[in-house]
Each structure stands twice: as C-alpha cells, then as structure tokens.
Tab-separated table of C-alpha atoms in Angstrom:
chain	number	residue	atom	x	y	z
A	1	UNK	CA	-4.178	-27.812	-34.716
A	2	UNK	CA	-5.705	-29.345	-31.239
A	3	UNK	CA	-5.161	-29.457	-28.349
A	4	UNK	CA	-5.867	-33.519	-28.358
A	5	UNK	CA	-4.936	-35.800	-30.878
A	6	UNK	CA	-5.996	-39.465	-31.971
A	7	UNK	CA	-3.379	-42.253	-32.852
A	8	UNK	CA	-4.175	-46.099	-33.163
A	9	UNK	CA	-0.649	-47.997	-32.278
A	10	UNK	CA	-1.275	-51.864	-31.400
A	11	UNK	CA	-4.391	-52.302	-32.601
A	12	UNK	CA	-5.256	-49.571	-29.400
A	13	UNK	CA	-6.818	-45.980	-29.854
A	14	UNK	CA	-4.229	-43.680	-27.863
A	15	UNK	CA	-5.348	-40.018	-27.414
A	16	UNK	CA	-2.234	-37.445	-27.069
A	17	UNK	CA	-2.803	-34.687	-24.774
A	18	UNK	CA	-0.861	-31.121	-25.077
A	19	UNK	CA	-0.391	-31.187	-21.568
A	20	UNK	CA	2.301	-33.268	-22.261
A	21	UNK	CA	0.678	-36.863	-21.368
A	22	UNK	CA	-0.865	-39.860	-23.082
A	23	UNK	CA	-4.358	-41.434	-22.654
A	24	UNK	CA	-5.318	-44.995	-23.495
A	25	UNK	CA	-9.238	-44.839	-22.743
A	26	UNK	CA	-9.853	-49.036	-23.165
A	27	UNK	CA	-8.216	-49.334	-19.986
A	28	UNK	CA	-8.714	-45.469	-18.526
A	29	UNK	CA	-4.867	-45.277	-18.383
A	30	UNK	CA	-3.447	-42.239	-18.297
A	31	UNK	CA	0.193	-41.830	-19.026
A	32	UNK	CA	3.201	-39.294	-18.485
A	33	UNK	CA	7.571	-39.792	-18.263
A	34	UNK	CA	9.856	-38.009	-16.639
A	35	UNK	CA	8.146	-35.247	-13.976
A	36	UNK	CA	11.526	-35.312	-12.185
A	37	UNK	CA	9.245	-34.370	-8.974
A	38	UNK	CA	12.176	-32.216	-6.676
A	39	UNK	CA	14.144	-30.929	-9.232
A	40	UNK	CA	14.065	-27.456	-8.546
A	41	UNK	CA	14.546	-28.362	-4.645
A	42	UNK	CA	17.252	-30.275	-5.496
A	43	UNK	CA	19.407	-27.222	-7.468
A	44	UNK	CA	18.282	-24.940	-4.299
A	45	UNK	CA	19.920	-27.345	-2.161
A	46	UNK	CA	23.478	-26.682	-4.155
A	47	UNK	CA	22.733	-23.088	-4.072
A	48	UNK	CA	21.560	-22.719	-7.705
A	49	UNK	CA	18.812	-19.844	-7.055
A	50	UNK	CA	15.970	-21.447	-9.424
A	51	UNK	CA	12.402	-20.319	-9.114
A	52	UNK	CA	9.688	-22.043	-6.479
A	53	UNK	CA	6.273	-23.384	-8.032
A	54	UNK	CA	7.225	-25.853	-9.807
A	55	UNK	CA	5.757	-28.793	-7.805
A	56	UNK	CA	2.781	-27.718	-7.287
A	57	UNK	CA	2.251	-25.928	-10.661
A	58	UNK	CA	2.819	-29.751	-12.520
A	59	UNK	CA	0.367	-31.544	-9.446
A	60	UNK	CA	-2.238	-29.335	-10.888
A	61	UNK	CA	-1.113	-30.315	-14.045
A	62	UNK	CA	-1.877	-33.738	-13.002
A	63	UNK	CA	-5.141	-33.612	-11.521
A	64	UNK	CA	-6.711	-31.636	-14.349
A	65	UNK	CA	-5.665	-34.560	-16.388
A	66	UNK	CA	-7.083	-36.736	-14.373
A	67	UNK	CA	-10.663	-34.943	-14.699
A	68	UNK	CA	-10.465	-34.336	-18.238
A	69	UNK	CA	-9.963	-37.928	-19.196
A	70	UNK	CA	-12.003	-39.592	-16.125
A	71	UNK	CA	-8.502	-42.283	-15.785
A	72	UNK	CA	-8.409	-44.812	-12.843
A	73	UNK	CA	-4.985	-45.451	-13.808
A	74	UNK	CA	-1.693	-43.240	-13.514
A	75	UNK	CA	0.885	-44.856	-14.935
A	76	UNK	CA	4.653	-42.783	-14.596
A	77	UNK	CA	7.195	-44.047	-17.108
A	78	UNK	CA	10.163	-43.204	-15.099
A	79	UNK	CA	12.199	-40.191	-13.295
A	80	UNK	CA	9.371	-39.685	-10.414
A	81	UNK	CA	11.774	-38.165	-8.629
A	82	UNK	CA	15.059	-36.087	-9.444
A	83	UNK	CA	17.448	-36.956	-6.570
A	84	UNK	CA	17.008	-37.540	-2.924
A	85	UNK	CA	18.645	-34.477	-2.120
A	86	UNK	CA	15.156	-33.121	-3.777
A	87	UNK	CA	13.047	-34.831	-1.134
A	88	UNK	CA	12.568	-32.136	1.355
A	89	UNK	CA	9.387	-32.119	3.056
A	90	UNK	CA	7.988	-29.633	1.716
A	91	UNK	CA	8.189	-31.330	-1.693
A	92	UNK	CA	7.183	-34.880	-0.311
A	93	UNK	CA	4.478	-32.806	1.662
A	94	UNK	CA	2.816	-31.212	-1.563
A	95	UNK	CA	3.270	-35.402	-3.345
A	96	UNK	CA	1.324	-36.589	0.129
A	97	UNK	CA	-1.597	-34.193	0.178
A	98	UNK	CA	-1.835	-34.949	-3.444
A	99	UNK	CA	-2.063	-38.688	-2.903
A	100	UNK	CA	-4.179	-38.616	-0.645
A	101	UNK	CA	-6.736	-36.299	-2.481
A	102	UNK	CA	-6.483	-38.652	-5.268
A	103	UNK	CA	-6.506	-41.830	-3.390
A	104	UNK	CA	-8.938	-43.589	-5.538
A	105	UNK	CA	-7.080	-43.663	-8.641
A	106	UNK	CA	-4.201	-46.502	-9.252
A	107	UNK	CA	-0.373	-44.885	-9.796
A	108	UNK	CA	2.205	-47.222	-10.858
A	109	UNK	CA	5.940	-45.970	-11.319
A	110	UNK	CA	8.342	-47.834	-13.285
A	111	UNK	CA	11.561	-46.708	-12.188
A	112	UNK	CA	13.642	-44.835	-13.828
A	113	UNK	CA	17.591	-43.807	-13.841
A	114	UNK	CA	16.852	-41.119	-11.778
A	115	UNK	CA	14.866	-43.252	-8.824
A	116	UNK	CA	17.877	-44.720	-8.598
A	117	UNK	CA	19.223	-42.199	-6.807
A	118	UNK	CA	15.928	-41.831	-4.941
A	119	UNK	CA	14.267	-42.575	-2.005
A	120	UNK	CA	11.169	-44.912	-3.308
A	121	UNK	CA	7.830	-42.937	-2.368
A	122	UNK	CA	6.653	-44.023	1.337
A	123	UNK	CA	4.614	-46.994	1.581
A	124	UNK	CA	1.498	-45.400	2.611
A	125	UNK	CA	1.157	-43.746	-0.579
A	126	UNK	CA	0.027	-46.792	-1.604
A	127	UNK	CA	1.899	-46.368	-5.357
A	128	UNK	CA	3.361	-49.287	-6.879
A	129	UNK	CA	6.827	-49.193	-7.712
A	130	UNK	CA	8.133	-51.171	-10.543
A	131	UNK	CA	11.892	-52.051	-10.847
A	132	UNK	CA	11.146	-53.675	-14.480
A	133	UNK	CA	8.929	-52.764	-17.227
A	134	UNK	CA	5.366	-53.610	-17.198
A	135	UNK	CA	3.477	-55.575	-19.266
A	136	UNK	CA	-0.041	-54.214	-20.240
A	137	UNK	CA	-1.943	-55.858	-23.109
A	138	UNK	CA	-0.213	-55.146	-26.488
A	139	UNK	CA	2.166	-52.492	-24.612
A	140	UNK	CA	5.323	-52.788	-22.387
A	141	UNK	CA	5.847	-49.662	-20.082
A	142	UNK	CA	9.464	-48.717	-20.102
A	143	UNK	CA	11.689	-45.959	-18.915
A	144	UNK	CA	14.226	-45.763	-21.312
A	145	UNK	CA	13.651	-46.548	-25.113
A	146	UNK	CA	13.767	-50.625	-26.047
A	147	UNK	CA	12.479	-52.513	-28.639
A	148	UNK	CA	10.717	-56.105	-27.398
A	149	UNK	CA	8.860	-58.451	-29.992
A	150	UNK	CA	5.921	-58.460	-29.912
A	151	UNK	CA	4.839	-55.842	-27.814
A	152	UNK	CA	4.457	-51.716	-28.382
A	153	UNK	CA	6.926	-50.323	-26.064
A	154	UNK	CA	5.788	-46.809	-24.377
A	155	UNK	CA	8.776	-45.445	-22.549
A	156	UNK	CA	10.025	-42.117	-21.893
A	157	UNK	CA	13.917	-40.730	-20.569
A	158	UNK	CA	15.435	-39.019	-23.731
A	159	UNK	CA	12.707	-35.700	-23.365
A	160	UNK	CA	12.118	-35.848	-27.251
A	161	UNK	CA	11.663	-32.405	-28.921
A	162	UNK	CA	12.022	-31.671	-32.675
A	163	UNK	CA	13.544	-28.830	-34.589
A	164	UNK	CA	12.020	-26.850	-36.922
A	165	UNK	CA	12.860	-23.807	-38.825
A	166	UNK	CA	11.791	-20.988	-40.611
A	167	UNK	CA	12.080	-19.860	-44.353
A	168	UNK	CA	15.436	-18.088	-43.367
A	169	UNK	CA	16.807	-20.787	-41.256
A	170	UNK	CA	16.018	-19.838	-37.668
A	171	UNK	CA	15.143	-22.876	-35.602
A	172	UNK	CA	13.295	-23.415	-32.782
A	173	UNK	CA	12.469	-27.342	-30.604
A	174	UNK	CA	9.557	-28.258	-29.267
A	175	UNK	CA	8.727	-31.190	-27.416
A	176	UNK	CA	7.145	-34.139	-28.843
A	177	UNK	CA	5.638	-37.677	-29.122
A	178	UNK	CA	7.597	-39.518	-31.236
A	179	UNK	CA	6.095	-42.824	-33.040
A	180	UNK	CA	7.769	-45.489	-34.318
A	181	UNK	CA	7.778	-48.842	-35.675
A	182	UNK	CA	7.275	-51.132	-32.194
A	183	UNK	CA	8.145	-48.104	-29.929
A	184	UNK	CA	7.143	-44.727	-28.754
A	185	UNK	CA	8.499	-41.830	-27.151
A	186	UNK	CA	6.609	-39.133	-24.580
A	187	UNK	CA	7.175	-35.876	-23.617
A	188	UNK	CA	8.637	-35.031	-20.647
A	189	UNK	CA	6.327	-33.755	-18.027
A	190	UNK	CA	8.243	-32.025	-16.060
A	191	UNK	CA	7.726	-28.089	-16.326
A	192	UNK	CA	11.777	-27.966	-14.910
A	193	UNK	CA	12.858	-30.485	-17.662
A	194	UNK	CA	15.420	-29.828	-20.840
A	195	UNK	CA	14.634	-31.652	-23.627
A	196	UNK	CA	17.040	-33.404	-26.346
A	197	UNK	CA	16.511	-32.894	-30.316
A	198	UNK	CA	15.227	-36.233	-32.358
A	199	UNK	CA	15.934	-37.302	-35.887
A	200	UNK	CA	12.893	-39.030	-37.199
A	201	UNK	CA	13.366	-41.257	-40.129
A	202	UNK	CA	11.195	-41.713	-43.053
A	203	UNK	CA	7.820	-43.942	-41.510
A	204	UNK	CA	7.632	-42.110	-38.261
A	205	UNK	CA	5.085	-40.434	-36.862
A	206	UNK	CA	5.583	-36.657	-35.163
A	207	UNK	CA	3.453	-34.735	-32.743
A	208	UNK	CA	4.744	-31.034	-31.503
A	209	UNK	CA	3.938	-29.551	-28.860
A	210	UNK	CA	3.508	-25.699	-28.838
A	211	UNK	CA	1.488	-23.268	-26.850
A	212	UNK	CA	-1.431	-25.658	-25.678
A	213	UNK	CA	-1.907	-27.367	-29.296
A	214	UNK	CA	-0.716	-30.281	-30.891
A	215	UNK	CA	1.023	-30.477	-34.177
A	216	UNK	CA	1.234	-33.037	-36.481
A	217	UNK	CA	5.189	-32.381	-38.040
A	218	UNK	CA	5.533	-34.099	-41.306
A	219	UNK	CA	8.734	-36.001	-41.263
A	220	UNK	CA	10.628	-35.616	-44.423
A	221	UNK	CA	12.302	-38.403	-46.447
A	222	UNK	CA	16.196	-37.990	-45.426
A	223	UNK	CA	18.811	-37.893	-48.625
C-alpha cells in the first residue's frame, strides 16, 4: 500500500501516482487522460443542478503534481475539455490564471473525442494541441486505446476501474492503471468523471486506486 508506485514498461521507469496521474522522470513528463475540464458547467447549462468546485478543486490537483514530481512537461491524453457548451468564462477564466501561473512548464494535449466538440484552448495559452498521437521515445501518446509496433502506447478514454468483491460477494470499482502487453491504460482525472469496469486477462498488470493509496490487484487466471 502507497501512495506511489514503480513500474518499468519500455525499457522506461514510470512512477504511478494516486492522484490519478503518471510520471516518467527521464524526461520529467508528467501524465494524466481525461480531466473533461467544464463538465460540471456544461450539465448546469442543461439545467442538471450538479455541485460547483470542481474546476478548481482538479487545477489544484494539478499543480501539486507538478511540485511533487518537479515535471517540465504536462502531457493530457485526451478529453481536455467536455463540450463547448462547458466553456463559460468562468471555467476558461480559472484554465487562464492557471496557465499563466504555470507558464514555465510545457502542456501538450492530444485531442480527444470530446475536443471534438470543443473549442481548442486560445492561442495565448501557449499549449500545443495535437490532432494525432505523439511520438515520444519508446511511447506513443494516444487518446483512445491502440496497439502500434513497436512502440508502448499510453492512452486514456475508457476511465478503467476494476471490480472487486468481498468474501460474501459485495463488489465495489475503483479506478485503475491498467498494463498490458504494448499498451496502457490511465485513470481518469477528472473528479466529475464515471468510470467503466475492465477485464484483465492473465499477464496484465493492475493498479487500484482507493482512498489516496495504490493497490497492486492480482489478476487471476480466467477459466
């Protein structure tokens, strides 16, 4: 039980954070999928009553992060935004001031199926904005989940979580890194995010997320 945990994928020491993020600290990357920045804007804007916070609650998320590992890099795997009808300005206001209080470090979005129905952040935000994965050494940033040969695909989209239960057959999901053979998948970072129940087979490797810690789940030969 940690709240950090150590992985070598592609010949590359990865550290897993419980905040829901990845680290790569060769090339002081750090990584998350899927914040779905507006979300809860956009439901207010269809009258769903959901609560305010959000936003700012997963910035700060961010820019502890950012201190703990000491990245230069920010590297979003997809769904920056929800929907445009999530972009008020108070949202894009909070994602400015942010920006510019972090203006030294490098953020890179490769866009996701939810961009597309986005506006792409303002130019003077100076973030780059990828319309097709990215090659980065042994790794290929992705949105959604691909295999390529050759390369370790990081993506995001599905929000993995995996179920467990108890000795009397109550279950209960909790988000997860999921590892397999030539691909990975990350969390969703989102704090306003579902998440959507993975099978691991026999090989793969499992890390829940629960209350700050990280879990190693065993994955269990299927019959």
């Amino acid at each position: 039980m940690t709240t950090t945990a150590m992985c070598k994928w592609a010949g590359e020491e990865l550290q897993l954070l419980a905040d829901r993020a990845l680290f790569w600290p060769a090339r002081k990357t750090l990584l998350i999928a899927d914040p779905h920045f507006g979300k809860p804007s956009a439901f207010r804007q269809a009258g769903v009553p959901v609560p305010a916070g959000t936003t700012a609650n997963d910035l700060n998320r961010v820019t502890n992060l950012l201190s703990i590992t000491q990245a230069e890099r920010l590297i979003v795997l997809g769904d920056f935004f929800h929907h445009r009808t999530g972009q008020c300005d108070r949202t894009m206001d909070m994602l400015e001031t942010w920006r510019v209080q972090h203006a030294s470090v490098a953020v890179t979005i490769v866009m996701g199926n939810h961009d597309r129905s986005s506006n792409e952040p303002p130019a003077h935000w100076d973030i780059e904005f990828s319309r097709r994965p990215i090659q980065d050494g042994p790794f290929l940033y992705c949105h959604e989940p691909c295999e390529q040969a050759g390369l370790f695909v990081l993506s995001g989209h599905v929000h993995p979580s995996i179920k467990l239960y108890d000795s009397v057959g109550h279950a209960m999901r909790l988000p997860c890194f999921l590892f397999s053979l030539g691909w990975a998948l990350l969390p969703a970072f989102g704090g306003f995010t579902g998440t959507a129940s993975v099978k691991p087979k026999a090989g793969d490797k499992v890390y829940g997320i629960a209350d700050g810690q990280i879990y190693k789940i065993p994955v269990r030969q299927r019959a």
